[in-house]
Coordinates of C-alpha atoms and ligand atoms in Angstrom, one line a residue:
X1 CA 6.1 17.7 -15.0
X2 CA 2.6 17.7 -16.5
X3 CA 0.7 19.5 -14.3
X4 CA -2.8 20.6 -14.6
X5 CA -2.4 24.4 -12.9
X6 CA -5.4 25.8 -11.1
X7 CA -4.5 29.0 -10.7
X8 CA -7.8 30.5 -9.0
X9 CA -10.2 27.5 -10.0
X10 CA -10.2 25.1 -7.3
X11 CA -12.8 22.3 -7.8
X12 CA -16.1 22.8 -6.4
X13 CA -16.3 19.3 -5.2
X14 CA -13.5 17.5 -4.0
X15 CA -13.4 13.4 -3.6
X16 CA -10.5 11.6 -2.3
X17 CA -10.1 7.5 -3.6
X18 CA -8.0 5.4 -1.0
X19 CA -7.0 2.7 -3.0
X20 CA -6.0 -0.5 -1.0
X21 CA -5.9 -4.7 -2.1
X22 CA -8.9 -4.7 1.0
X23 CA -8.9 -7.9 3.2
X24 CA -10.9 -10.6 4.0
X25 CA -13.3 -8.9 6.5
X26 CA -15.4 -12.5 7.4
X27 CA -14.4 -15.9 6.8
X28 CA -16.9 -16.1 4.3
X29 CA -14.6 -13.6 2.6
X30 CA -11.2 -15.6 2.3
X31 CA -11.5 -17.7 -0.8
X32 CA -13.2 -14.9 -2.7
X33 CA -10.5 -13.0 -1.9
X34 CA -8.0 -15.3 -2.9
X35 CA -9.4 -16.1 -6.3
X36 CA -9.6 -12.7 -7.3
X37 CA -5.8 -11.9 -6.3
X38 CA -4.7 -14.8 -8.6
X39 CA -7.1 -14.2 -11.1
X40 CA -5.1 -11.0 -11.4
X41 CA -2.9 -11.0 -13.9
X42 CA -1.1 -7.8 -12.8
X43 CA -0.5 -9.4 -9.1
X44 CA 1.1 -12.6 -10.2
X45 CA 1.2 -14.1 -13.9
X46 CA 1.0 -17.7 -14.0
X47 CA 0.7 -20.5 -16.3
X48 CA -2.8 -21.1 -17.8
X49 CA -3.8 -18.2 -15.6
X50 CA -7.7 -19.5 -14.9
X51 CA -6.5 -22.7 -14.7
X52 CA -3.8 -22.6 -12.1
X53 CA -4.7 -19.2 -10.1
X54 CA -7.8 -20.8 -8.9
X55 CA -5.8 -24.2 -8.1
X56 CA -3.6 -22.1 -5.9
X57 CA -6.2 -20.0 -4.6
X58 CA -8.4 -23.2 -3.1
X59 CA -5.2 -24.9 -1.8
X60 CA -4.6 -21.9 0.0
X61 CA -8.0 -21.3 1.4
X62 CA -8.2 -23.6 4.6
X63 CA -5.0 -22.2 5.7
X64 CA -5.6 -18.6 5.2
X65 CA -8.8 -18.7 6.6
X66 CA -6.6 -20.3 9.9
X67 CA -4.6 -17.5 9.9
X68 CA -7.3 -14.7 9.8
X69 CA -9.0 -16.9 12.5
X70 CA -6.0 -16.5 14.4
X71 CA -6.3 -12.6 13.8
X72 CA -9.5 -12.1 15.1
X73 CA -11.2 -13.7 12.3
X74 CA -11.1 -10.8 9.5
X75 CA -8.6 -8.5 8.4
X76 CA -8.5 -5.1 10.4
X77 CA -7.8 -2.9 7.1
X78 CA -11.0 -1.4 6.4
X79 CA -11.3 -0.5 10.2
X80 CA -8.1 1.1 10.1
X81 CA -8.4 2.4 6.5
X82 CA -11.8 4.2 7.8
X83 CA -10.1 5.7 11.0
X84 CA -7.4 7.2 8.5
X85 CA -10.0 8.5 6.3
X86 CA -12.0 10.1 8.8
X87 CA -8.8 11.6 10.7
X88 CA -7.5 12.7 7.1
X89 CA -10.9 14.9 6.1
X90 CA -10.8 15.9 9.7
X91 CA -7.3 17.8 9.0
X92 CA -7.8 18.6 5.6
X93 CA -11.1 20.4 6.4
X94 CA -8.6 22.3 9.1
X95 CA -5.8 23.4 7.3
X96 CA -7.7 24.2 3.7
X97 CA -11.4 25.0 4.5
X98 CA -11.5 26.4 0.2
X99 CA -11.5 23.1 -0.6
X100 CA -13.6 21.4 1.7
X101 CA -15.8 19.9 3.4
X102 CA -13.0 17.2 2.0
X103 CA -14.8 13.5 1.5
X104 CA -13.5 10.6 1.5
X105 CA -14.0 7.0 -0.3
X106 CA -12.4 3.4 0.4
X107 CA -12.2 1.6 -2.9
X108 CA -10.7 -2.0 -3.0
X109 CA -9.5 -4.0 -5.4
X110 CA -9.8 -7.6 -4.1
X111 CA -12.9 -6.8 -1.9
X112 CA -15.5 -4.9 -0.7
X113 CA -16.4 -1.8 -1.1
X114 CA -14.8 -2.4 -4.1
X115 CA -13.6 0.6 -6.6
X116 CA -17.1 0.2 -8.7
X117 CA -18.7 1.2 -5.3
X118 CA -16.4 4.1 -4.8
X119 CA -16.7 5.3 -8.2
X120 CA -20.7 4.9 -8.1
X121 CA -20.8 7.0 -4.8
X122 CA -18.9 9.8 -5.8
X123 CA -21.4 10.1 -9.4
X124 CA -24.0 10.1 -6.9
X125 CA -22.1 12.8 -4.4
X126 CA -21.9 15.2 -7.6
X127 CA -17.8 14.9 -6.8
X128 CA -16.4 17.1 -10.2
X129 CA -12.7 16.4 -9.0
X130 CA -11.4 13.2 -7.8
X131 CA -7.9 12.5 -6.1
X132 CA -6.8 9.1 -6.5
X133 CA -4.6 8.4 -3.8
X134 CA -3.1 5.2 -3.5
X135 CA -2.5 4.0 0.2
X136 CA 0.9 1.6 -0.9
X137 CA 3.6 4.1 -0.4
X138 CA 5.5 2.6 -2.4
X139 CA 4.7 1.8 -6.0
X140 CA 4.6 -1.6 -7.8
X141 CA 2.5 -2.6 -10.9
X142 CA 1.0 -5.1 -8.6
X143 CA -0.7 -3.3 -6.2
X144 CA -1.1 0.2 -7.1
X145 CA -0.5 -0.4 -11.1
X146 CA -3.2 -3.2 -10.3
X147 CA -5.4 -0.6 -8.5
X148 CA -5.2 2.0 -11.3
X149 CA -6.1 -0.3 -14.2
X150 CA -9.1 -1.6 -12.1
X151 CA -10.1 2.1 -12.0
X152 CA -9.7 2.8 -15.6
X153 CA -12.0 0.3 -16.2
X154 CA -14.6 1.2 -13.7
X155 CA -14.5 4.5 -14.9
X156 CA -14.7 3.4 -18.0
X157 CA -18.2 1.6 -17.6
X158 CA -19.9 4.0 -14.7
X159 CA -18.7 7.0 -16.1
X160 CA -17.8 7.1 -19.6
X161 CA -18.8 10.8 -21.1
X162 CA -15.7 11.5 -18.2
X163 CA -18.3 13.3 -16.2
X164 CA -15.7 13.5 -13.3
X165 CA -12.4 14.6 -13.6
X166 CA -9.2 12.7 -12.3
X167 CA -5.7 13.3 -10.7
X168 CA -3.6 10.9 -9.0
X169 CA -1.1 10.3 -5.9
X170 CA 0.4 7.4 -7.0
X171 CA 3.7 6.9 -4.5
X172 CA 5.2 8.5 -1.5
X173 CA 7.7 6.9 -0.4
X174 CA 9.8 9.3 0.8
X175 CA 7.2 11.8 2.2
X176 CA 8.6 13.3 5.5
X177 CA 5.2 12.9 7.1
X178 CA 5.9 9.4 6.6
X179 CA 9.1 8.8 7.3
X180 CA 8.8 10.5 10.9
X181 CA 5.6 8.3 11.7
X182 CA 8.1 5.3 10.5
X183 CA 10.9 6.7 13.2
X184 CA 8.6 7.1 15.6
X185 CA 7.8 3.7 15.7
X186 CA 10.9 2.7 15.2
X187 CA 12.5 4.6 18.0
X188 CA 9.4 3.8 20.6
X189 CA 10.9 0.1 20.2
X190 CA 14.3 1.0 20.6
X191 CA 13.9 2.7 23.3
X192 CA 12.4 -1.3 24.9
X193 CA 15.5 -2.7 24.7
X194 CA 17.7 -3.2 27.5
X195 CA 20.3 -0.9 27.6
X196 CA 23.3 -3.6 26.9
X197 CA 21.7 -4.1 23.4
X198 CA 19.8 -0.7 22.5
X199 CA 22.7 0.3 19.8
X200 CA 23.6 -2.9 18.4
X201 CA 20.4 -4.7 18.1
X202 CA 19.8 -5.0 14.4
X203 CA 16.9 -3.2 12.5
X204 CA 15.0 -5.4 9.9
X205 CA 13.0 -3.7 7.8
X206 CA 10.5 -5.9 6.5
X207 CA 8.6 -5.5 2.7
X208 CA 6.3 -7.7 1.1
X209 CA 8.3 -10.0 -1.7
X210 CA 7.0 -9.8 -5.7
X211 CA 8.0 -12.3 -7.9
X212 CA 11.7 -11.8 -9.5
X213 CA 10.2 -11.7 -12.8
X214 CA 8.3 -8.8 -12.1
X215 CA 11.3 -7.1 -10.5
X216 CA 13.5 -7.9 -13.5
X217 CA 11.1 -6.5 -15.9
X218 CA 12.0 -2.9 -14.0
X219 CA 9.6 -2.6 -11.4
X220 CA 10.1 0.4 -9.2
X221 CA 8.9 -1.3 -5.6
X222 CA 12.2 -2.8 -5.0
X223 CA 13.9 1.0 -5.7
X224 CA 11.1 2.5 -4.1
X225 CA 10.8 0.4 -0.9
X226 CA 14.8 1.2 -0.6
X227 CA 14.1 4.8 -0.9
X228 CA 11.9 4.7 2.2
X229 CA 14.1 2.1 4.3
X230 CA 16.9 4.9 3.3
X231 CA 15.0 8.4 4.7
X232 CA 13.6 6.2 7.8
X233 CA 17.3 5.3 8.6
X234 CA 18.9 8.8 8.3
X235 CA 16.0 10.5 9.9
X236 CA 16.6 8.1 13.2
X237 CA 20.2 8.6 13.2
X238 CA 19.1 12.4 13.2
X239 CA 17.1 11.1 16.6
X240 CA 20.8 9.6 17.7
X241 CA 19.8 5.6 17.0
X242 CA 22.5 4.1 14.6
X243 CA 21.6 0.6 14.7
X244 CA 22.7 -2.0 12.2
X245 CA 20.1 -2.4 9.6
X246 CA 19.0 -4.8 6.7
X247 CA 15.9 -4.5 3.8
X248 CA 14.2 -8.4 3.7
X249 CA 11.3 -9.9 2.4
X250 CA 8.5 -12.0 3.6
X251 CA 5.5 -13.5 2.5
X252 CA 5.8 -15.1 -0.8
X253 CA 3.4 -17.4 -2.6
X254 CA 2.6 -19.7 -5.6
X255 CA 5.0 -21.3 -7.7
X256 CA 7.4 -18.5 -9.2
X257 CA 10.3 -17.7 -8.2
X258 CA 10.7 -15.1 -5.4
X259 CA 12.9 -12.1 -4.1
X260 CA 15.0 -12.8 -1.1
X261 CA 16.3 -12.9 1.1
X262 CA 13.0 -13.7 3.6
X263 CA 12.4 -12.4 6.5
X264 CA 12.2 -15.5 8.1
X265 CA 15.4 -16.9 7.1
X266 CA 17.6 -13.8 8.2
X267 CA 16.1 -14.1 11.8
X268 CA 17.0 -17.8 11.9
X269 CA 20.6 -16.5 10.8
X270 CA 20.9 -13.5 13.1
X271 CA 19.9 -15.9 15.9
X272 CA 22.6 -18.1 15.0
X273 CA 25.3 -15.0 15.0
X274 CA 24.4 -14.7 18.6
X275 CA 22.3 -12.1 18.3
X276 CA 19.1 -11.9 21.3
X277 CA 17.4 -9.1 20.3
X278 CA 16.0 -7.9 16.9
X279 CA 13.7 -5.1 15.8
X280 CA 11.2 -6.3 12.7
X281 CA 9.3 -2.7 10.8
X282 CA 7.1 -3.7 8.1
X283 CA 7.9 -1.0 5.5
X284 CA 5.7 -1.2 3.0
X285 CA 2.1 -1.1 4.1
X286 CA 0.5 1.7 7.0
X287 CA -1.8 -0.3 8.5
X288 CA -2.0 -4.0 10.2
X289 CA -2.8 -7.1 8.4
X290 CA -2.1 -10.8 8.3
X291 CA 1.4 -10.1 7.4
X292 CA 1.8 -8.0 10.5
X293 CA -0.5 -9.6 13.1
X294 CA 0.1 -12.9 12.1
X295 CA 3.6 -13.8 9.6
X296 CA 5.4 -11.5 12.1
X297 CA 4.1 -11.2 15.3
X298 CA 3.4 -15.5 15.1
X299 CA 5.4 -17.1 12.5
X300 CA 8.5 -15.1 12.9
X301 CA 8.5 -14.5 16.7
X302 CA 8.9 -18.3 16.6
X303 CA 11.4 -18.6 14.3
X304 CA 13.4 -15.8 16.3
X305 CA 12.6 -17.4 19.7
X306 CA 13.7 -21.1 18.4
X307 CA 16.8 -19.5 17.4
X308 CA 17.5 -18.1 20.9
X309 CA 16.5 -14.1 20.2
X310 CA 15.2 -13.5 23.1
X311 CA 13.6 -10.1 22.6
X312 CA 11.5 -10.2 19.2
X313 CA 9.8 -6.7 19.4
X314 CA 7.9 -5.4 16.0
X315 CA 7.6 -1.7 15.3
X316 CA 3.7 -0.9 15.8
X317 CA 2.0 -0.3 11.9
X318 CA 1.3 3.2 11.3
X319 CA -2.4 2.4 11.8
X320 CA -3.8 6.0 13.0
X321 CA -0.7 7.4 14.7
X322 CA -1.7 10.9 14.6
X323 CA 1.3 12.2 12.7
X324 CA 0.6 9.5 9.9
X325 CA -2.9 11.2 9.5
X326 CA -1.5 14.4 9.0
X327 CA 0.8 12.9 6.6
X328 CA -2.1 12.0 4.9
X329 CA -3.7 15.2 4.9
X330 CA -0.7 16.9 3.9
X331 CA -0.2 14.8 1.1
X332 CA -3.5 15.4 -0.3
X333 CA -2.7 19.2 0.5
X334 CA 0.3 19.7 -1.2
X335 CA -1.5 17.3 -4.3
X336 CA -3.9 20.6 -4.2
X337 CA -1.8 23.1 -3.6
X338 CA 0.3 22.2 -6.3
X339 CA -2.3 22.1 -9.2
X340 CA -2.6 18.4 -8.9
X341 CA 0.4 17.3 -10.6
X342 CA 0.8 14.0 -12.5
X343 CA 4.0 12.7 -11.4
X344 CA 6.5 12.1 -13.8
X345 CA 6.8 8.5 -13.4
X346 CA 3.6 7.9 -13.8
X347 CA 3.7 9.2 -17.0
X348 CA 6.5 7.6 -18.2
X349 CA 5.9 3.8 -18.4
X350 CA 8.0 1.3 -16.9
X351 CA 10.1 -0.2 -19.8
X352 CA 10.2 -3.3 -19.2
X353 CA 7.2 -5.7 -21.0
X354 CA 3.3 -4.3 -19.7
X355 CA -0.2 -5.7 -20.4
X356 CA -2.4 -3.7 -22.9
X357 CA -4.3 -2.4 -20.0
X358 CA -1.6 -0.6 -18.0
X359 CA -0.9 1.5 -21.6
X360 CA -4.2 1.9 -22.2
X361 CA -4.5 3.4 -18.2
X362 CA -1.4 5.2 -18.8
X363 CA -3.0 7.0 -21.9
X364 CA -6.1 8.2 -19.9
X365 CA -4.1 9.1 -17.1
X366 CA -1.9 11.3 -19.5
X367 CA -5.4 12.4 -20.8
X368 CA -6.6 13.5 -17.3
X369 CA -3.2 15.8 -16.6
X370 CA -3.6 17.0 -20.1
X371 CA -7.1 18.0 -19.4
X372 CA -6.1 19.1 -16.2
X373 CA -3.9 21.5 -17.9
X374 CA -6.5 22.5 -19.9
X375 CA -8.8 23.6 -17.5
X376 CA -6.5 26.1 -16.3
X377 CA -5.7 28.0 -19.6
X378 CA -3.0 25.0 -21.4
X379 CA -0.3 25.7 -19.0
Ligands
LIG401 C1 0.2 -13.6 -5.7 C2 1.2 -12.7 -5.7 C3 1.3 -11.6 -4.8 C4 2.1 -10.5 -5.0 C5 3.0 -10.2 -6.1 C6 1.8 -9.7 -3.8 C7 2.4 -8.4 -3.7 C8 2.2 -7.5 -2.6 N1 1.2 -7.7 -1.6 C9 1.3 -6.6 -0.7 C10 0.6 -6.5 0.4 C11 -0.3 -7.4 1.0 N2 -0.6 -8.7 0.5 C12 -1.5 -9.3 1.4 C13 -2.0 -10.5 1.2 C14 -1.8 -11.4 0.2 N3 -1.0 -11.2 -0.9 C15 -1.0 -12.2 -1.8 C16 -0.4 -12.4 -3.0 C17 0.5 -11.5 -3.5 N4 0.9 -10.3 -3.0 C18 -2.0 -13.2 -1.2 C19 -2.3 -14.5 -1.8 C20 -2.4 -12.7 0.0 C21 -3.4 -13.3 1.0 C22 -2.8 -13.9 2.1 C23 -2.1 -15.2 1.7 O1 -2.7 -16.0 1.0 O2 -1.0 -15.4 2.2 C24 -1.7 -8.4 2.5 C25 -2.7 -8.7 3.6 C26 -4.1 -8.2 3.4 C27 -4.9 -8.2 4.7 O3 -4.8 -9.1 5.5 O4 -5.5 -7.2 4.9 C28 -1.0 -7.3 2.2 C29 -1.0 -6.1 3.1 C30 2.3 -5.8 -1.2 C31 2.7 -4.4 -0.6 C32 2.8 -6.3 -2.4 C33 3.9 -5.9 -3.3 C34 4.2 -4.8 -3.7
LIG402 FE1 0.4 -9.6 -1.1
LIG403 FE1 1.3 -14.2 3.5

């Protein structure tokens, strides 16, 4: 592992990044949004890119904007993102006052406050040390690969003499902080169910889809996702629940083809195995969203009632359970603790075929542990 070691220089001003896709907060919000998701070639490649991403993304807009509306008009993760933020300092400045008073900033990749904002604030906070921190657990080129490139090239422009220093959490999948959150909202819906069904009612963890061409081009989300779904499941049969389980996927769009099997589809089948009771855990994002609030809480409580299950319950989001905060804070700790460490797969580049921006990102982020390492006598 590269790893810049800090042996007795801890930074004198620490900023934390949470990078997340953002949401549409407003109405007003939903088709920028969706243009800039498939203007993304790092999300989704299509076709005559320009062409077709903003085809899709104005076909999609009237019913998106439905959805939210149906949501409470506006996405809910830069409410919750905030509440984890503030709850994550809060700890941090607990359990390691020599680094603190920690701060905080939201930067978004798809909308506001965007990373350009984040990165602005923290020149004008004097921050000398920033923590990336990616807030998908698990990682995929197109959300937290996305996220990073999007930084290297805000950096780039706001801060290009490399005034601020950067090291990066960049997936933590298997953290136990977060796998206990996971099991604890898992088990809190077990223990709903009636007590005919409580050890046979099946588990379905639920992860957003990505297209099969970026899986087949060795994309770690589909490993990484399994990881979690893995330490979630033996950590609740440590708790005594040994329910059947399965990994689907839900919410794919555009015209490429998709990996399965949906969610939707296996709680149709389920239903028509005579099952009347099914668990749904969205596994691969912390907070609520549309894909919570609305694909699974409306679309696919519908599909499992017109199938005759009965009892449709969906594990809460981690949202700001408290022990997901410290999970947070812990995360960022241990990041500190440990010299900042690059992890090794992040330095390592997916083998399969990547755009000229995610090697030229990897390159600075090999830079930044180098430097890093550097700063600390060349360890
Ligand atoms: C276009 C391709 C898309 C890929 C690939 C993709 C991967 C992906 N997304 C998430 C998490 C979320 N996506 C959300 C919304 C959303 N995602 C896409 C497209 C892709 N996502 C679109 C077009 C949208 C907008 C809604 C829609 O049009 O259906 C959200 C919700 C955001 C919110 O409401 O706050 C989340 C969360 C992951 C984890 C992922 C793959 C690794
Ligand atoms: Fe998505
Ligand atoms: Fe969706």
């Amino acid at each position: 592992m590269l790893a810049g070691r800090m042996a007795g220089a801890q930074p004198r001003r620490l900023g934390i990044l949470m990078m997340n896709m953002g949401g549409p907060k407003t109405q007003e919000d939903v088709a920028p949004f969706l243009s800039n998701i498939f203007r993304d070639t790092d999300i989704i490649k299509l076709p005559l890119q320009g062409v077709l991403g903003q085809l899709i993304a104005r076909r999609r807009v009237d019913k998106v904007r439905r959805q939210y509306m149906q949501i409470g008009g506006g996405s809910p993760i830069e409410k919750w993102t905030r509440l984890q933020g503030d709850g994550m300092v809060r700890a941090l400045d607990r359990a390691s006052p020599a680094t603190g008073p920690h701060r905080y900033y939201v930067g978004f990749r798809y909308t506001r406050p965007s990373m350009e904002h984040a990165v602005a604030a923290m020149l004008r906070d004097g921050i000398e040390h920033a923590v990336a921190f990616t807030q998908y657990q698990q990682f995929s080129g197109a959300t937290t690969g996305s996220n990073l490139n999007e930084l290297f090239r805000v950096q780039q422009r706001l801060d290009p003499g490399g005034r601020l220093r950067w090291s990066f959490i960049d997936r933590w999948g298997t953290h136990p902080g977060l796998v206990g959150a996971f099991a604890d909202r898992v088990e809190a819906q077990v223990a709903r169910l009636a007590e005919g069904v409580r050890g046979t009612t099946p588990i379905l963890f639920s992860a957003h889809s990505l297209p099969l061409s970026t899986v087949d081009r060795g994309d770690p989300y589909v490993a990484e996702v399994g990881g979690t779904v893995a330490y979630v499941v033996a950590e609740l049969r440590r708790r005594g629940v040994a329910n059947p389980y399965r990994l689907t996927w839900q919410s794919a769009v555009g015209p490429v083809r998709w990996l399965g099997p949906q969610t939707d589809a296996a709680i149709k089948k389920y239903g028509a195995a005579g099952y009347t009771s099914l668990i749904v855990v969205p596994i691969a994002f912390t907070s609520d969203h549309i894909e919570t609030l609305f694909e699974l809480d409306i679309e696919c409580r519908e599909v499992a009632h017109a199938a005759g299950i009965t009892q449709f319950l969906r594990a809460e989001a981690l949202n700001a359970h408290p022990p997901f905060i410290d999970a947070l804070a812990a995360l960022v700790k241990e990041h500190i603790d440990a010299g900042f460490p690059t992890s090794t797969q992040l330095l390592l580049p997916d083998p399969g075929a990547e755009s000229r921006d995610t090697l030229q990102t990897r390159q600075w982020i090999a830079d930044q542990a180098r430097r890093l390492a550097g700063d600390s006598g060349g360890q």
